[in-house]
Amino acid sequence: SGYPINTPWDELFYYPSPVNDSMFYFVSDRSGGIGGLDIYQGIILPPVKPAIIELPVQQPVKTEPDTVFIRDTLVVIKELVPAPLSVVQPAPVKEEFILFLSGTVKDSETGEPVMAKIDIIDLSGDLVIATTASSDIDGTYRIRLPEKKPYMIDLRATGFMSDLKRINIPASLATNSFNFDAVLTKVKVGTKVVLNNILFQSGKSVLTADSYSEIDRLVNFMEDNPQVKIEISGHTDKTGSEPLNLKLSENRARAVTDYLVQKEIARERIEYKGFGSVQPIADNGTPGGRTKNRRVEFKILEF
C-alpha cells in the first residue's frame, strides 16, 4: 500500500480484523503518535464510481475582426479576447525538520533488555516534552525531538533504580539521529544511592527549593516500587566537631524524610540516620572531596 498507510516511518504487523473484512490494524512510529510504536486502525473504502462532468466547448478566438455594412456605414466588429489568467505560484513548502533520539536500555549486570519508561525533559522549562518506552525484547527505543540542544532523559523501570542523565545534542550534528544507550541498576537489599543536588541552607538542615526535583525522583521510585523500604542517611565532611556533625547529618536526613512523608510516602517505609563524617567517600583534605562527603544517601532495606 502507498500513503497514508506507508510513510517514511516504520509500519509493521499488518493484522486484518477478525470481525470486519474492511478493517485492519497496524503499528507505526510515525509523527503525531504518543511515542514509540502506536497502534492504528485502518478502514478499506469501497471503490468510488467516477463522475462524468460535461464542460462547454470553448469557441475559437477570432484573430481578424468581422466587418459589416449597416445602412452604408462600415462597422468593424472585434472579438473580445479574454485576459490571460494570472498564475499563482504555490508557496514553497518548508522542509520538515526530523531528529530522532535512539538507543538501548539494559540491565547493568546482565546486559539483558529492560522495558523502561523514558521521559525527555526540556531544560529551559523543566517540562516533559516527549515520552516513550524501550522494548522488552531488545531494549531499543526511538523518540522524535524538536531541535538540536541539551535535554534531560529520565528513565524509570519497575525493579530498577531510576536514572536521570543529561544529553547534549550539538547544533552542528550532521545527521538526523543521536544515539544514547543507558544501563539501569537492579534494586537489591543493601543497594546505596547518593541523592545528587540535595542542598541545604549553610550549616542548617533546611532544604533549598533546588533540592525538590531530586527528591521527587525518589518519590517516583517509591511509588513505582510500593514494597520497598529505605533508610535515608545524612553525611558531613570532617570540618567542625564530630558531635555537631553527627547532629547536623541526622537533622538533614530527617528533613528529607519529612519531605517524602509530605508527598504521601508511608512513614513506616522510611528510616533515617545521621553518620556525621565517619563514612567518607572522598578525601577530606581537598575542597572537591569535602563536597562529595557532604551528601544524603538512601539504602534499600527491603524489596
mmCIF file of N, CA, C and O in Angstrom, residues 123-159:
data_model
loop_
_atom_site.group_PDB
_atom_site.id
_atom_site.type_symbol
_atom_site.label_atom_id
_atom_site.label_comp_id
_atom_site.label_asym_id
_atom_site.label_seq_id
_atom_site.Cartn_x
_atom_site.Cartn_y
_atom_site.Cartn_z
ATOM 1 N N LEU A 123 15.162 21.463 29.249
ATOM 2 C CA LEU A 123 15.842 22.149 30.339
ATOM 3 C C LEU A 123 15.358 23.586 30.521
ATOM 4 O O LEU A 123 15.384 24.114 31.632
ATOM 5 N N SER A 124 14.904 24.215 29.444
ATOM 6 C CA SER A 124 14.505 25.616 29.542
ATOM 7 C C SER A 124 13.260 25.807 30.398
ATOM 8 O O SER A 124 13.102 26.823 31.062
ATOM 9 N N GLY A 125 12.352 24.817 30.383
ATOM 10 C CA GLY A 125 11.140 24.946 31.179
ATOM 11 C C GLY A 125 10.931 23.836 32.171
ATOM 12 O O GLY A 125 9.925 23.802 32.879
ATOM 13 N N ASP A 126 11.902 22.903 32.252
ATOM 14 C CA ASP A 126 11.805 21.750 33.142
ATOM 15 C C ASP A 126 10.493 20.999 32.929
ATOM 16 O O ASP A 126 9.827 20.575 33.872
ATOM 17 N N LEU A 127 10.116 20.832 31.649
ATOM 18 C CA LEU A 127 8.867 20.174 31.297
ATOM 19 C C LEU A 127 9.150 18.931 30.458
ATOM 20 O O LEU A 127 10.072 18.908 29.649
ATOM 21 N N VAL A 128 8.330 17.889 30.664
ATOM 22 C CA VAL A 128 8.423 16.685 29.845
ATOM 23 C C VAL A 128 7.798 16.988 28.485
ATOM 24 O O VAL A 128 6.620 17.339 28.392
ATOM 25 N N ILE A 129 8.607 16.880 27.424
ATOM 26 C CA ILE A 129 8.118 17.218 26.082
ATOM 27 C C ILE A 129 7.861 15.986 25.226
ATOM 28 O O ILE A 129 7.235 16.090 24.167
ATOM 29 N N ALA A 130 8.341 14.815 25.656
ATOM 30 C CA ALA A 130 8.131 13.592 24.882
ATOM 31 C C ALA A 130 8.313 12.394 25.806
ATOM 32 O O ALA A 130 9.100 12.440 26.758
ATOM 33 N N THR A 131 7.572 11.339 25.517
ATOM 34 C CA THR A 131 7.622 10.126 26.335
ATOM 35 C C THR A 131 7.559 8.909 25.428
ATOM 36 O O THR A 131 6.807 8.898 24.446
ATOM 37 N N THR A 132 8.335 7.900 25.752
ATOM 38 C CA THR A 132 8.275 6.639 25.032
ATOM 39 C C THR A 132 8.672 5.528 25.993
ATOM 40 O O THR A 132 8.829 5.754 27.195
ATOM 41 N N ALA A 133 8.833 4.323 25.477
ATOM 42 C CA ALA A 133 9.257 3.182 26.298
ATOM 43 C C ALA A 133 10.209 2.319 25.489
ATOM 44 O O ALA A 133 10.071 2.202 24.266
ATOM 45 N N SER A 134 11.174 1.731 26.162
ATOM 46 C CA SER A 134 12.101 0.816 25.493
ATOM 47 C C SER A 134 11.457 -0.554 25.368
ATOM 48 O O SER A 134 10.593 -0.942 26.161
ATOM 49 N N SER A 135 11.889 -1.308 24.361
ATOM 50 C CA SER A 135 11.316 -2.619 24.078
ATOM 51 C C SER A 135 11.774 -3.648 25.109
ATOM 52 O O SER A 135 12.945 -3.684 25.490
ATOM 53 N N ASP A 136 10.842 -4.498 25.547
ATOM 54 C CA ASP A 136 11.224 -5.581 26.462
ATOM 55 C C ASP A 136 11.877 -6.741 25.715
ATOM 56 O O ASP A 136 12.379 -7.675 26.337
ATOM 57 N N ILE A 137 11.915 -6.671 24.385
ATOM 58 C CA ILE A 137 12.525 -7.737 23.585
ATOM 59 C C ILE A 137 14.020 -7.498 23.386
ATOM 60 O O ILE A 137 14.847 -8.379 23.615
ATOM 61 N N ASP A 138 14.380 -6.280 23.001
ATOM 62 C CA ASP A 138 15.803 -5.995 22.764
ATOM 63 C C ASP A 138 16.259 -4.696 23.441
ATOM 64 O O ASP A 138 17.416 -4.288 23.268
ATOM 65 N N GLY A 139 15.382 -4.029 24.183
ATOM 66 C CA GLY A 139 15.761 -2.824 24.906
ATOM 67 C C GLY A 139 15.861 -1.569 24.073
ATOM 68 O O GLY A 139 16.234 -0.515 24.589
ATOM 69 N N THR A 140 15.516 -1.630 22.793
ATOM 70 C CA THR A 140 15.668 -0.468 21.925
ATOM 71 C C THR A 140 14.521 0.516 22.113
ATOM 72 O O THR A 140 13.424 0.169 22.537
ATOM 73 N N TYR A 141 14.806 1.767 21.759
ATOM 74 C CA TYR A 141 13.780 2.808 21.754
ATOM 75 C C TYR A 141 14.145 3.837 20.696
ATOM 76 O O TYR A 141 15.296 3.942 20.261
ATOM 77 N N ARG A 142 13.167 4.607 20.292
ATOM 78 C CA ARG A 142 13.398 5.728 19.383
ATOM 79 C C ARG A 142 12.314 6.759 19.629
ATOM 80 O O ARG A 142 11.140 6.420 19.763
ATOM 81 N N ILE A 143 12.717 8.024 19.709
ATOM 82 C CA ILE A 143 11.765 9.083 20.010
ATOM 83 C C ILE A 143 12.167 10.333 19.254
ATOM 84 O O ILE A 143 13.356 10.607 19.063
ATOM 85 N N ARG A 144 11.195 11.078 18.793
ATOM 86 C CA ARG A 144 11.463 12.269 17.999
ATOM 87 C C ARG A 144 11.670 13.480 18.913
ATOM 88 O O ARG A 144 10.947 13.659 19.897
ATOM 89 N N LEU A 145 12.645 14.311 18.565
ATOM 90 C CA LEU A 145 12.949 15.519 19.324
ATOM 91 C C LEU A 145 12.706 16.750 18.453
ATOM 92 O O LEU A 145 12.854 16.694 17.236
ATOM 93 N N PRO A 146 12.343 17.877 19.074
ATOM 94 C CA PRO A 146 12.005 19.071 18.283
ATOM 95 C C PRO A 146 13.197 19.828 17.731
ATOM 96 O O PRO A 146 13.070 20.501 16.710
ATOM 97 N N GLU A 147 14.364 19.763 18.395
ATOM 98 C CA GLU A 147 15.517 20.517 17.910
ATOM 99 C C GLU A 147 16.799 19.981 18.532
ATOM 100 O O GLU A 147 16.763 19.181 19.471
ATOM 101 N N LYS A 148 17.917 20.442 17.996
ATOM 102 C CA LYS A 148 19.228 20.020 18.478
ATOM 103 C C LYS A 148 19.656 20.930 19.623
ATOM 104 O O LYS A 148 19.982 22.101 19.408
ATOM 105 N N LYS A 149 19.657 20.400 20.834
ATOM 106 C CA LYS A 149 20.057 21.151 22.021
ATOM 107 C C LYS A 149 20.147 20.179 23.190
ATOM 108 O O LYS A 149 19.789 19.002 23.056
ATOM 109 N N PRO A 150 20.593 20.604 24.370
ATOM 110 C CA PRO A 150 20.671 19.693 25.521
ATOM 111 C C PRO A 150 19.283 19.362 26.070
ATOM 112 O O PRO A 150 18.365 20.181 26.058
ATOM 113 N N TYR A 151 19.154 18.126 26.560
ATOM 114 C CA TYR A 151 17.936 17.661 27.218
ATOM 115 C C TYR A 151 18.336 16.837 28.446
ATOM 116 O O TYR A 151 19.480 16.406 28.583
ATOM 117 N N MET A 152 17.358 16.596 29.317
ATOM 118 C CA MET A 152 17.492 15.593 30.372
ATOM 119 C C MET A 152 16.640 14.398 29.975
ATOM 120 O O MET A 152 15.536 14.560 29.443
ATOM 121 N N ILE A 153 17.163 13.206 30.212
ATOM 122 C CA ILE A 153 16.416 11.987 29.928
ATOM 123 C C ILE A 153 16.225 11.233 31.237
ATOM 124 O O ILE A 153 17.179 10.917 31.941
ATOM 125 N N ASP A 154 14.970 10.984 31.588
ATOM 126 C CA ASP A 154 14.591 10.334 32.845
ATOM 127 C C ASP A 154 14.126 8.920 32.531
ATOM 128 O O ASP A 154 13.185 8.725 31.749
ATOM 129 N N LEU A 155 14.792 7.927 33.127
ATOM 130 C CA LEU A 155 14.480 6.523 32.861
ATOM 131 C C LEU A 155 13.960 5.875 34.135
ATOM 132 O O LEU A 155 14.590 5.956 35.188
ATOM 133 N N ARG A 156 12.812 5.195 34.016
ATOM 134 C CA ARG A 156 12.204 4.526 35.167
ATOM 135 C C ARG A 156 11.707 3.159 34.735
ATOM 136 O O ARG A 156 11.048 3.008 33.705
ATOM 137 N N ALA A 157 12.032 2.141 35.542
ATOM 138 C CA ALA A 157 11.592 0.778 35.263
ATOM 139 C C ALA A 157 11.336 0.073 36.580
ATOM 140 O O ALA A 157 12.103 0.230 37.544
ATOM 141 N N THR A 158 10.274 -0.706 36.634
ATOM 142 C CA THR A 158 9.938 -1.443 37.843
ATOM 143 C C THR A 158 11.050 -2.425 38.190
ATOM 144 O O THR A 158 11.517 -3.181 37.339
ATOM 145 N N GLY A 159 11.490 -2.388 39.458
ATOM 146 C CA GLY A 159 12.548 -3.276 39.904
ATOM 147 C C GLY A 159 13.941 -2.735 39.683
ATOM 148 O O GLY A 159 14.924 -3.405 40.007
#
